[in-house]
PDB file of C-alpha atoms in Angstrom:
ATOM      1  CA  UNK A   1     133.764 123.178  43.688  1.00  0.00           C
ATOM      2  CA  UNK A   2     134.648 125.293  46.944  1.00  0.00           C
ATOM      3  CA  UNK A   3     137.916 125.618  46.039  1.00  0.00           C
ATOM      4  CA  UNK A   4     137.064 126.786  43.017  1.00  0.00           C
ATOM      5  CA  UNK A   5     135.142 129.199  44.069  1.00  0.00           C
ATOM      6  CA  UNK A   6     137.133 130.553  46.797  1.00  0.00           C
ATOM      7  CA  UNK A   7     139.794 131.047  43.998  1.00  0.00           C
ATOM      8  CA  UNK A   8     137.131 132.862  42.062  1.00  0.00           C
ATOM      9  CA  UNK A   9     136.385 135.061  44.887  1.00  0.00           C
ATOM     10  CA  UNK A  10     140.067 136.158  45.724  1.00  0.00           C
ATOM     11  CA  UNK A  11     140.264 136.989  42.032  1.00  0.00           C
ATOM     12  CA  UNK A  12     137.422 139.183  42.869  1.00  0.00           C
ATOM     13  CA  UNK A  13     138.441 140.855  46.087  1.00  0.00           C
ATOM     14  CA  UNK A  14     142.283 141.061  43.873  1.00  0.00           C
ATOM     15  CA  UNK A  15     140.460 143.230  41.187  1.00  0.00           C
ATOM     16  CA  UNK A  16     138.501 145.241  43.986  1.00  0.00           C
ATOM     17  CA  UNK A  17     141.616 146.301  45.510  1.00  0.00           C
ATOM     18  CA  UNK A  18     143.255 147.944  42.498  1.00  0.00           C
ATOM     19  CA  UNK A  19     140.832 149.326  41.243  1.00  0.00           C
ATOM     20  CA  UNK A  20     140.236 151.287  44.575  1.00  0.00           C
ATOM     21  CA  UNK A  21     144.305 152.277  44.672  1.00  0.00           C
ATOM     22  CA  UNK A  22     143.820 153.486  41.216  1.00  0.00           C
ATOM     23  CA  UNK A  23     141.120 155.977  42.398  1.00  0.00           C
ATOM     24  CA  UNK A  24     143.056 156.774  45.436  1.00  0.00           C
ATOM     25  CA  UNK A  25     146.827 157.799  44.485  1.00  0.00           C
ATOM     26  CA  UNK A  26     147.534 160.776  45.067  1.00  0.00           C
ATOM     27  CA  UNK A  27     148.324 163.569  42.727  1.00  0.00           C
ATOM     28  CA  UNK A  28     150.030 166.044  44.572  1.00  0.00           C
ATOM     29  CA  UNK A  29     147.181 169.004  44.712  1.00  0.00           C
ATOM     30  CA  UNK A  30     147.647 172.329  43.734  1.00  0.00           C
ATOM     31  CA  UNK A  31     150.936 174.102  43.471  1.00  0.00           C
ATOM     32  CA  UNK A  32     151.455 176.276  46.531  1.00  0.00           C
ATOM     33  CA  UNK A  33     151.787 180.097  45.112  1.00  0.00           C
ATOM     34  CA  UNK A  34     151.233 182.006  48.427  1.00  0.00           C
ATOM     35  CA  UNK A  35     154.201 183.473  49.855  1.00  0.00           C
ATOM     36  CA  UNK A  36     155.463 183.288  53.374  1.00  0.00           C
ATOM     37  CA  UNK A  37     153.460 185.111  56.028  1.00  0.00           C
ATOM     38  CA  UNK A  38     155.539 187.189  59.163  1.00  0.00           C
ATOM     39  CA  UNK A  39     153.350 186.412  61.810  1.00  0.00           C
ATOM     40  CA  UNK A  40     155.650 188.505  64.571  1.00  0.00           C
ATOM     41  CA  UNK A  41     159.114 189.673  65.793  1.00  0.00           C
ATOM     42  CA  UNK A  42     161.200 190.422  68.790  1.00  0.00           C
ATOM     43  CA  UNK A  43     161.238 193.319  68.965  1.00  0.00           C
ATOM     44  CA  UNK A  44     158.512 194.283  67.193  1.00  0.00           C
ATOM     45  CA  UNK A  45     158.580 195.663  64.128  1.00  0.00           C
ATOM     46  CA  UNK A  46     159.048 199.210  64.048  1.00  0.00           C
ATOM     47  CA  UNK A  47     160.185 199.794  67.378  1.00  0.00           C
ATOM     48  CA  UNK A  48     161.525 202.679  69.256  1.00  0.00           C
ATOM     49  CA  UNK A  49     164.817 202.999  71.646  1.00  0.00           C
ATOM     50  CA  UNK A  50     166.434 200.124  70.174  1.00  0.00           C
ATOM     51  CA  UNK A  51     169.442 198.778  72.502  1.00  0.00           C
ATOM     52  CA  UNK A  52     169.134 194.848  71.502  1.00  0.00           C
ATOM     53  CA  UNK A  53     172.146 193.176  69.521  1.00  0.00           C
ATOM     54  CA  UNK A  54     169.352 190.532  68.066  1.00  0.00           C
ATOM     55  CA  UNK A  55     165.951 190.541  66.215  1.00  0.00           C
ATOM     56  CA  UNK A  56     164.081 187.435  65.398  1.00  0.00           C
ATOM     57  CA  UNK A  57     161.477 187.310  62.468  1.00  0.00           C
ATOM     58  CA  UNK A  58     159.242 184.483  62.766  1.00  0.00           C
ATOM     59  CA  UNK A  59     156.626 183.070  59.850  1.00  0.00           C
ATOM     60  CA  UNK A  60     154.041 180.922  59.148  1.00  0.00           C
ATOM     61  CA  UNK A  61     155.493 178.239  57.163  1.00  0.00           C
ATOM     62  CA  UNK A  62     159.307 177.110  56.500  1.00  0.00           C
ATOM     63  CA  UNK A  63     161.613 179.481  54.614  1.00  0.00           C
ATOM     64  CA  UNK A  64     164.733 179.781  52.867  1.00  0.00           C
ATOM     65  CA  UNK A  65     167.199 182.408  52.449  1.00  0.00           C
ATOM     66  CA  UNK A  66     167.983 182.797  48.779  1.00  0.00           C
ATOM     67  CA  UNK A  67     170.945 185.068  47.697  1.00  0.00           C
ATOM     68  CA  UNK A  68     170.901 187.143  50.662  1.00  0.00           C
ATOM     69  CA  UNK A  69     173.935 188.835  50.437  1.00  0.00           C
ATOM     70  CA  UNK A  70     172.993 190.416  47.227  1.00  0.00           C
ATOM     71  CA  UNK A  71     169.938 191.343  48.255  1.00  0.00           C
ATOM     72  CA  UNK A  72     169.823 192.263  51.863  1.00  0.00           C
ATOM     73  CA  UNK A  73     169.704 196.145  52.039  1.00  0.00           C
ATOM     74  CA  UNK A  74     170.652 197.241  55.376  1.00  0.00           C
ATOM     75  CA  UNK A  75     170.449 201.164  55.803  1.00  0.00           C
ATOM     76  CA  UNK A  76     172.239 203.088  57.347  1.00  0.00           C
ATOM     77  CA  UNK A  77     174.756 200.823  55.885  1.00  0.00           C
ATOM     78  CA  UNK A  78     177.014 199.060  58.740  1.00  0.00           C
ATOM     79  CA  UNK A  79     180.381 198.692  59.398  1.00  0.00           C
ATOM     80  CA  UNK A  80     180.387 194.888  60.245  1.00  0.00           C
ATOM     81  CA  UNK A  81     178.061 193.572  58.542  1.00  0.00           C
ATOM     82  CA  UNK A  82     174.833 191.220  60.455  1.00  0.00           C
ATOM     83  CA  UNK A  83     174.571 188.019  61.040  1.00  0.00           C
ATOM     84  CA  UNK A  84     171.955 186.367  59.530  1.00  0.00           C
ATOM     85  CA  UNK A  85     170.957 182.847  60.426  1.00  0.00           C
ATOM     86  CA  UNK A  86     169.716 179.832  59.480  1.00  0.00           C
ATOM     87  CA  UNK A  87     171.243 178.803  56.136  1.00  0.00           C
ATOM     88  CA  UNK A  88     168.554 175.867  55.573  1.00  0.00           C
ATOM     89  CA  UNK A  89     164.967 175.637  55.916  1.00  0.00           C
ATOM     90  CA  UNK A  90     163.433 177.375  59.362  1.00  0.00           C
ATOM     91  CA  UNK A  91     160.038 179.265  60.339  1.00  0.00           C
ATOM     92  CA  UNK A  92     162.485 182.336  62.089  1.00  0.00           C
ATOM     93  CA  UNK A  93     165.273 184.463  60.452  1.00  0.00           C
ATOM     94  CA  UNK A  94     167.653 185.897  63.206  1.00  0.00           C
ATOM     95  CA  UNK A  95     169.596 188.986  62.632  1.00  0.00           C
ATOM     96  CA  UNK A  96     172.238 189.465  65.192  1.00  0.00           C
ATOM     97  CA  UNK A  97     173.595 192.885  64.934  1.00  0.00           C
ATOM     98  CA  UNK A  98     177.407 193.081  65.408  1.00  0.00           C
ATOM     99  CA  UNK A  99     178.500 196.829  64.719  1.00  0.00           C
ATOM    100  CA  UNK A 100     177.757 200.187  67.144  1.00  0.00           C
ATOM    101  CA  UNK A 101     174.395 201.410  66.553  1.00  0.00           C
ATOM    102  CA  UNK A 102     174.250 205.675  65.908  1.00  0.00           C
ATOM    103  CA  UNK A 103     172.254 207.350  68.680  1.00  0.00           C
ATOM    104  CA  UNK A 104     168.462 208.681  67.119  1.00  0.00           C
ATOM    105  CA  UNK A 105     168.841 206.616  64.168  1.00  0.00           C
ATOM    106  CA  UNK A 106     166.294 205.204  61.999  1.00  0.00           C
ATOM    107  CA  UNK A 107     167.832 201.152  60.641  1.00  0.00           C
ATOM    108  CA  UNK A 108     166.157 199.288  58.105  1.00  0.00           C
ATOM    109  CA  UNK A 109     166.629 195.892  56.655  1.00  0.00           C
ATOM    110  CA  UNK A 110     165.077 195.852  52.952  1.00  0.00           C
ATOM    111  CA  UNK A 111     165.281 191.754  52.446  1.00  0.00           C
ATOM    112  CA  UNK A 112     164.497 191.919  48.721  1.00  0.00           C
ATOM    113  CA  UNK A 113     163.412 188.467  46.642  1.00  0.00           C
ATOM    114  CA  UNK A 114     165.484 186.740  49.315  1.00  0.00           C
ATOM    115  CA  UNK A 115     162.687 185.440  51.820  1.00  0.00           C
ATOM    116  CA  UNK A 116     160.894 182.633  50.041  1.00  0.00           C
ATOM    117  CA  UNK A 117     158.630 179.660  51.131  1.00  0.00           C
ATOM    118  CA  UNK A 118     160.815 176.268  51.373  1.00  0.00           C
ATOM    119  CA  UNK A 119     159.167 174.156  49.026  1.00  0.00           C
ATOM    120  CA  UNK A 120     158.317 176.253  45.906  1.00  0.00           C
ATOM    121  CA  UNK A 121     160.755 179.180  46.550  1.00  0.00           C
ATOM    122  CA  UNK A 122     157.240 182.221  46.226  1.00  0.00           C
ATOM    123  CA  UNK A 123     159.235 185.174  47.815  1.00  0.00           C
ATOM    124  CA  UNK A 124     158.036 187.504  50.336  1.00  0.00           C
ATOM    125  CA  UNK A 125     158.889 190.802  48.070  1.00  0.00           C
ATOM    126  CA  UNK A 126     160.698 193.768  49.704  1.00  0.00           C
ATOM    127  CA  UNK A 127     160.076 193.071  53.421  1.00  0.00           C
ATOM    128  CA  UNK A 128     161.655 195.597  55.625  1.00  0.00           C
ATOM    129  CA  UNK A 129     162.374 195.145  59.038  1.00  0.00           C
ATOM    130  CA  UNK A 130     162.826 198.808  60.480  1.00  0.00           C
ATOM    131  CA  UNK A 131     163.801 199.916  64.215  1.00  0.00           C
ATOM    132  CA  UNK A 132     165.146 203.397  65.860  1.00  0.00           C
ATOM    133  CA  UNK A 133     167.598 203.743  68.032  1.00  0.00           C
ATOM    134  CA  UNK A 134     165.780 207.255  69.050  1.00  0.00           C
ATOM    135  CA  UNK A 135     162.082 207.811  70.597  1.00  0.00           C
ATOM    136  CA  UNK A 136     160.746 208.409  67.038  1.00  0.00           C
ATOM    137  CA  UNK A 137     160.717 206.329  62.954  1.00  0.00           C
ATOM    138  CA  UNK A 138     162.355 209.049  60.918  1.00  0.00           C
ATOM    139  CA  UNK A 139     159.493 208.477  57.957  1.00  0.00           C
ATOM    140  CA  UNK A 140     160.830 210.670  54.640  1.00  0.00           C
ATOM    141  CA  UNK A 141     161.269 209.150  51.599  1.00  0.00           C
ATOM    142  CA  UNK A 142     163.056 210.279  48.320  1.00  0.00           C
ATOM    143  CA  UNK A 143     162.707 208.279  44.541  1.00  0.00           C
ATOM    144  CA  UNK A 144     163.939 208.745  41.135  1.00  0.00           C
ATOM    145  CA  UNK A 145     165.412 206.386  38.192  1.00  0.00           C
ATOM    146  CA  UNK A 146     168.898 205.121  36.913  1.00  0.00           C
ATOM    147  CA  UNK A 147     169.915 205.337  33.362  1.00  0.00           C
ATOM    148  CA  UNK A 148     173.181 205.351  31.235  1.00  0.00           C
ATOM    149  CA  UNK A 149     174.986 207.805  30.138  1.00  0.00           C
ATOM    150  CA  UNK A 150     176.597 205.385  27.184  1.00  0.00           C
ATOM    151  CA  UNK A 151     173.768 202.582  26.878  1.00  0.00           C
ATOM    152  CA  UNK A 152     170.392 201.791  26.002  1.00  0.00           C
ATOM    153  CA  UNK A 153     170.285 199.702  29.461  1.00  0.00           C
ATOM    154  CA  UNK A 154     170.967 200.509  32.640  1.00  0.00           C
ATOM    155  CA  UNK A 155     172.881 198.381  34.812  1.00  0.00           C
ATOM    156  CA  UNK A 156     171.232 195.326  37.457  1.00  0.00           C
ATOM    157  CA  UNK A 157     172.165 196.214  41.280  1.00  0.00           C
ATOM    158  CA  UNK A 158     172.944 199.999  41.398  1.00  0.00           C
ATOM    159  CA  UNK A 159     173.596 201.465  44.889  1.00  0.00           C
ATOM    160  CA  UNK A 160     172.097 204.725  45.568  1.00  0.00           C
ATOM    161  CA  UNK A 161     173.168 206.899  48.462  1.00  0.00           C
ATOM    162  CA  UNK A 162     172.639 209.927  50.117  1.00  0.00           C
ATOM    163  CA  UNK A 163     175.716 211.554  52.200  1.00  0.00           C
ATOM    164  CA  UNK A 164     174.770 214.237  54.184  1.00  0.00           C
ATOM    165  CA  UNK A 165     175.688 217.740  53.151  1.00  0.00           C
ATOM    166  CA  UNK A 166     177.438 219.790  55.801  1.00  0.00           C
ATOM    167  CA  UNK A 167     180.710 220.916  56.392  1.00  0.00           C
ATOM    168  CA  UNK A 168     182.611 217.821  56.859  1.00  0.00           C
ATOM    169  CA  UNK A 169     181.368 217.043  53.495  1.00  0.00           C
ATOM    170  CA  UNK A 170     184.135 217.326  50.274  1.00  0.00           C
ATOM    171  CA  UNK A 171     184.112 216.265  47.005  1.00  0.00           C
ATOM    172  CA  UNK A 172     186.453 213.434  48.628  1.00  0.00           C
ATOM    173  CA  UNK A 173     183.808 212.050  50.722  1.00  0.00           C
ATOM    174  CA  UNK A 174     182.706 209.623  48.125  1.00  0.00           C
ATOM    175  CA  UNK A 175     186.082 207.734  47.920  1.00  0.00           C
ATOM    176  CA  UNK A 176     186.319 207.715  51.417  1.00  0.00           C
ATOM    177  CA  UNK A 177     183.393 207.435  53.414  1.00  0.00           C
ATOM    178  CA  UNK A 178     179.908 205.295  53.824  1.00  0.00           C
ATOM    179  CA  UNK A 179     176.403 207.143  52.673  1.00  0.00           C
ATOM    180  CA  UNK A 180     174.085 208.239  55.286  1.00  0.00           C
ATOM    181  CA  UNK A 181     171.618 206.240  53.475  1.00  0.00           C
ATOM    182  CA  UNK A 182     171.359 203.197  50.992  1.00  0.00           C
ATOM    183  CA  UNK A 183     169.412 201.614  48.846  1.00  0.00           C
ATOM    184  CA  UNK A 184     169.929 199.390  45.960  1.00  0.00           C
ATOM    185  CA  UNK A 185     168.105 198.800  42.586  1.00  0.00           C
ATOM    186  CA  UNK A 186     168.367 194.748  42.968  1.00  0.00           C
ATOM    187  CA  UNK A 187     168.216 192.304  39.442  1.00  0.00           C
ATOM    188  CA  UNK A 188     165.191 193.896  37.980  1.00  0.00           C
ATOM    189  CA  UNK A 189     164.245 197.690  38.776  1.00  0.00           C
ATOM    190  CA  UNK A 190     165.751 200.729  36.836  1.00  0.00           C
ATOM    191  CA  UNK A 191     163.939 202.666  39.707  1.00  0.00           C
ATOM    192  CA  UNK A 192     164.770 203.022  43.414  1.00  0.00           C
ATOM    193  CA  UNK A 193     163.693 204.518  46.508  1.00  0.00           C
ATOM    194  CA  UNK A 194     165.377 205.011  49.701  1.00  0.00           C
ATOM    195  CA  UNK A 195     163.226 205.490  52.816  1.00  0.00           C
ATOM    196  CA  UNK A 196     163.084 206.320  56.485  1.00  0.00           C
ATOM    197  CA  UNK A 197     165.283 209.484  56.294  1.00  0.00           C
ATOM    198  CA  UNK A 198     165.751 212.330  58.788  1.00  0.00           C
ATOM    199  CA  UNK A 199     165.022 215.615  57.301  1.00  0.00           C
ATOM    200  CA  UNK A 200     168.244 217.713  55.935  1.00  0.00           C
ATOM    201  CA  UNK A 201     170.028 218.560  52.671  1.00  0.00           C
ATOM    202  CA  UNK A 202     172.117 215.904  51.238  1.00  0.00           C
ATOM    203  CA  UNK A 203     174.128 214.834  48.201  1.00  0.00           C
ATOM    204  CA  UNK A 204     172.405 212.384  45.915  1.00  0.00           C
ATOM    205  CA  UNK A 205     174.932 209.431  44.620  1.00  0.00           C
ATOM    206  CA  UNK A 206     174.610 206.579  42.128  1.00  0.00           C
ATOM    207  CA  UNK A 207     177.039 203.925  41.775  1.00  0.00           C
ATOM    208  CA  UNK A 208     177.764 200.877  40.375  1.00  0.00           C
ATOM    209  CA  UNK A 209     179.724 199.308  43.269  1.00  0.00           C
ATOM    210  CA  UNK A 210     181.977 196.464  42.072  1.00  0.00           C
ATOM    211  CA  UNK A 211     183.896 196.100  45.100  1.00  0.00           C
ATOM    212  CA  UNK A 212     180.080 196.562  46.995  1.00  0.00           C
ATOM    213  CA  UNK A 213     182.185 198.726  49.687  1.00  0.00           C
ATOM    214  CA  UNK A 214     180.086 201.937  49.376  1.00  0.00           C
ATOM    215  CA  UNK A 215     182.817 203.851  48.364  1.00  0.00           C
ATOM    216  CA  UNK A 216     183.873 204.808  44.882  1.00  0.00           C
ATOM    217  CA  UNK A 217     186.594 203.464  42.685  1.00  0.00           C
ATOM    218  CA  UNK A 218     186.973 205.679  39.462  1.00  0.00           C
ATOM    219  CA  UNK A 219     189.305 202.447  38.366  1.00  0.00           C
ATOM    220  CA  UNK A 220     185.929 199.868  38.391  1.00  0.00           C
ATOM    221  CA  UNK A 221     182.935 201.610  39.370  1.00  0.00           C
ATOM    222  CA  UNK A 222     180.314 203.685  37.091  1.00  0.00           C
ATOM    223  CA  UNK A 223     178.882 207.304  39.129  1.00  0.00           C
ATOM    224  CA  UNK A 224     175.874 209.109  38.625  1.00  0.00           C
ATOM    225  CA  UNK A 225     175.072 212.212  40.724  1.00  0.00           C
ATOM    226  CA  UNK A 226     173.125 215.626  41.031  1.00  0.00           C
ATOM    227  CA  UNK A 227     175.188 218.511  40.693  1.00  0.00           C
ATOM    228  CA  UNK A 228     173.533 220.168  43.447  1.00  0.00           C
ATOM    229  CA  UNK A 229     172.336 219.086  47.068  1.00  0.00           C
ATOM    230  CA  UNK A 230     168.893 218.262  47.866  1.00  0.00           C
ATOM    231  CA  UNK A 231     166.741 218.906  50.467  1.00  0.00           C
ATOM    232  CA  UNK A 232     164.199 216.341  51.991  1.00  0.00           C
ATOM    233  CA  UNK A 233     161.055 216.523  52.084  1.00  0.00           C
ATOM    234  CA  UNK A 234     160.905 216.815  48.803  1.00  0.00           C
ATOM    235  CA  UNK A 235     158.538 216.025  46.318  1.00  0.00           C
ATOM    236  CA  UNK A 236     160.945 215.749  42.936  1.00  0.00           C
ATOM    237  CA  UNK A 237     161.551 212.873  41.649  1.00  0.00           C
ATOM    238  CA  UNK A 238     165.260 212.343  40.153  1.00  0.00           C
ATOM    239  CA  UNK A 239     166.576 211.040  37.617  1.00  0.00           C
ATOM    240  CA  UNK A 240     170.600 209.428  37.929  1.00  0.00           C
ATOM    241  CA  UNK A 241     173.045 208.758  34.986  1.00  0.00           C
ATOM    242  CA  UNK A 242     175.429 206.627  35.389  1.00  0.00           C
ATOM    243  CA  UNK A 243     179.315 207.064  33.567  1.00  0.00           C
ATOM    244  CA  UNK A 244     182.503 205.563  33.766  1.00  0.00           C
ATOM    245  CA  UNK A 245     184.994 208.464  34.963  1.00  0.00           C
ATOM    246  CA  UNK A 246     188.077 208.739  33.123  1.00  0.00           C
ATOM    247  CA  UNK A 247     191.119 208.245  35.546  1.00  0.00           C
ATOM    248  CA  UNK A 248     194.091 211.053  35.052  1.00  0.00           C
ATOM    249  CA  UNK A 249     197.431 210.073  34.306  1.00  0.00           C
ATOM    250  CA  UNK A 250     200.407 209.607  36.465  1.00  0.00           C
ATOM    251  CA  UNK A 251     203.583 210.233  35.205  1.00  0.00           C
ATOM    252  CA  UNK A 252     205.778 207.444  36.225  1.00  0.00           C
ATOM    253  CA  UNK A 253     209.575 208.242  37.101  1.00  0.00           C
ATOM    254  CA  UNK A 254     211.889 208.222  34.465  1.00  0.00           C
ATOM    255  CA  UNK A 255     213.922 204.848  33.211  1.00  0.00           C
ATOM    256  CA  UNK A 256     217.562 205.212  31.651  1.00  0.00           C
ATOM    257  CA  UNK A 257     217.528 203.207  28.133  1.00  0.00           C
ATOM    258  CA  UNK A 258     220.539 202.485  26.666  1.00  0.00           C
ATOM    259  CA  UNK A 259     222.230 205.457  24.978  1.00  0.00           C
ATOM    260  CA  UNK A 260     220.730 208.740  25.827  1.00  0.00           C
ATOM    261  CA  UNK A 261     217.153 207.466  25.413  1.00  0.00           C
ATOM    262  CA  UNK A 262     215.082 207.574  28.745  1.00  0.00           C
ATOM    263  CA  UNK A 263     211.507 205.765  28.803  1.00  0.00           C
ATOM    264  CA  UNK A 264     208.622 207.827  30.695  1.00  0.00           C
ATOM    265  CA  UNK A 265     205.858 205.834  31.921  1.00  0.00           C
ATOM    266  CA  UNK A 266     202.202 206.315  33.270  1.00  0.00           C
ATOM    267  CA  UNK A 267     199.271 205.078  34.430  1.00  0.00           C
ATOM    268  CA  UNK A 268     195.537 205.778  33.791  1.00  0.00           C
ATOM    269  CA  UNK A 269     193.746 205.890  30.136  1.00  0.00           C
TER     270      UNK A 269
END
């Protein structure tokens, strides 16, 4: 009989036991949706008579880098480009600079969609890390929208630049040289904004940069610009169509064919 019942009661604690598990498991809670938090830098952020060759971002919570090279916007661009660190999951972002920094500049690092929380990837949207190089944060702004010349839509990452007007400027520049200042439409705007700009007049540039070199190849790239300089501050907002420029022909030197046939080539469309 007390074996019985001592079987009867393990049967009973048995039952007990799952049916507490079953009320316990856990389900996971609610899906995180709150994006990564910058709780401080060194330097700080916006800081004057920059000299440093590293900033470090730090957050609340892990983070990931997610197609930073596409959309990191660094402005004025840079020679060598930074180094930013870690590839995998971290609660800092470093940003070591390796290129000669212009005297009384304002430098700002637009970071896009590319800041995002580890485990469900909610971005931190357009954070900008900004410093100057000078005593003061050159604060003007200047906006407009892309379209194309040809089609309905526009195209995904256009770069927008402004190159300074004065005398060293030619209608050369643009093949050879870096903007003044950047920004870049990303994978979903048709409108941009550049900001932190020095007062001055200045040549307004659009360009769908295939080689992403800030410099303009009539053989790949599309160009939009204002046929006259502007001067900041300013107000206006602009509007930039993009068109593929038709490349002139070069007349190749002549071949001898046989007889007295001679075959002329060139290049361009």
């Amino acid at each position: 009989m007390f074996r019985i019942s001592n079987k009867y009661f393990l049967f009973l604690m048995l039952i007990f036991i799952v049916g507490c598990a079953k009320r316990g498991t856990i389900t996971g809670g609610e899906k995180d949706t709150i994006a990564p938090v910058l709780i401080s830098s060194i330097p700080k952020n916006f800081s004057v008579n920059f000299t440093g060759k590293e900033v470090k971002l730090y957050f609340d919570e892990y983070i990931k880098l997610k197609d930073i090279n596409k959309q990191l916007i660094v402005s004025p661009p840079m020679n060598t480009a930074p180094d930013i660190s870690p590839n995998g999951a971290s609660r800092f972002i470093s940003i070591k600079i390796k290129d000669t920094l212009k005297p009384d500049t304002t430098y700002s690092f637009n970071f896009g969609q590319s800041i995002q929380d580890n485990n469900e990837g909610n971005p931190y949207p357009q954070f900008k890390y900004v410093f100057s190089t000078g005593s003061y944060i050159d604060s003007l702004s200047v906006e407009g929208t892309i379209k194309d010349g040809l089609e309905q839509k526009a195209d995904n990452f256009v770069t927008v630049m402004l190159y300074e007007f004065n005398e060293k400027y030619s209608d050369s520049t643009v093949y050879k040289q870096k903007p003044r200042y950047v920004t870049n439409t990303l994978d979903s705007l048709k409108t941009w904004k550049i900001e932190n700009i020095k007062a001055g007049k200045y040549v307004l540039v659009a360009l769908k940069d295939f080689s992403n070199n800030f410099k303009f190849d009539p053989k790949k790239d599309k160009i939009g610009f204002l046929k006259q300089e502007i001067t900041i501050p300013t107000e206006e907002k602009f509007e930039l169509k993009l068109f593929k420029e038709k490349t002139i022909s070069k007349i190749l030197k002549p071949s001898q064919a046989s007889g007295n046939r001679a075959i002329v080539g060139y290049e361009g469309d």
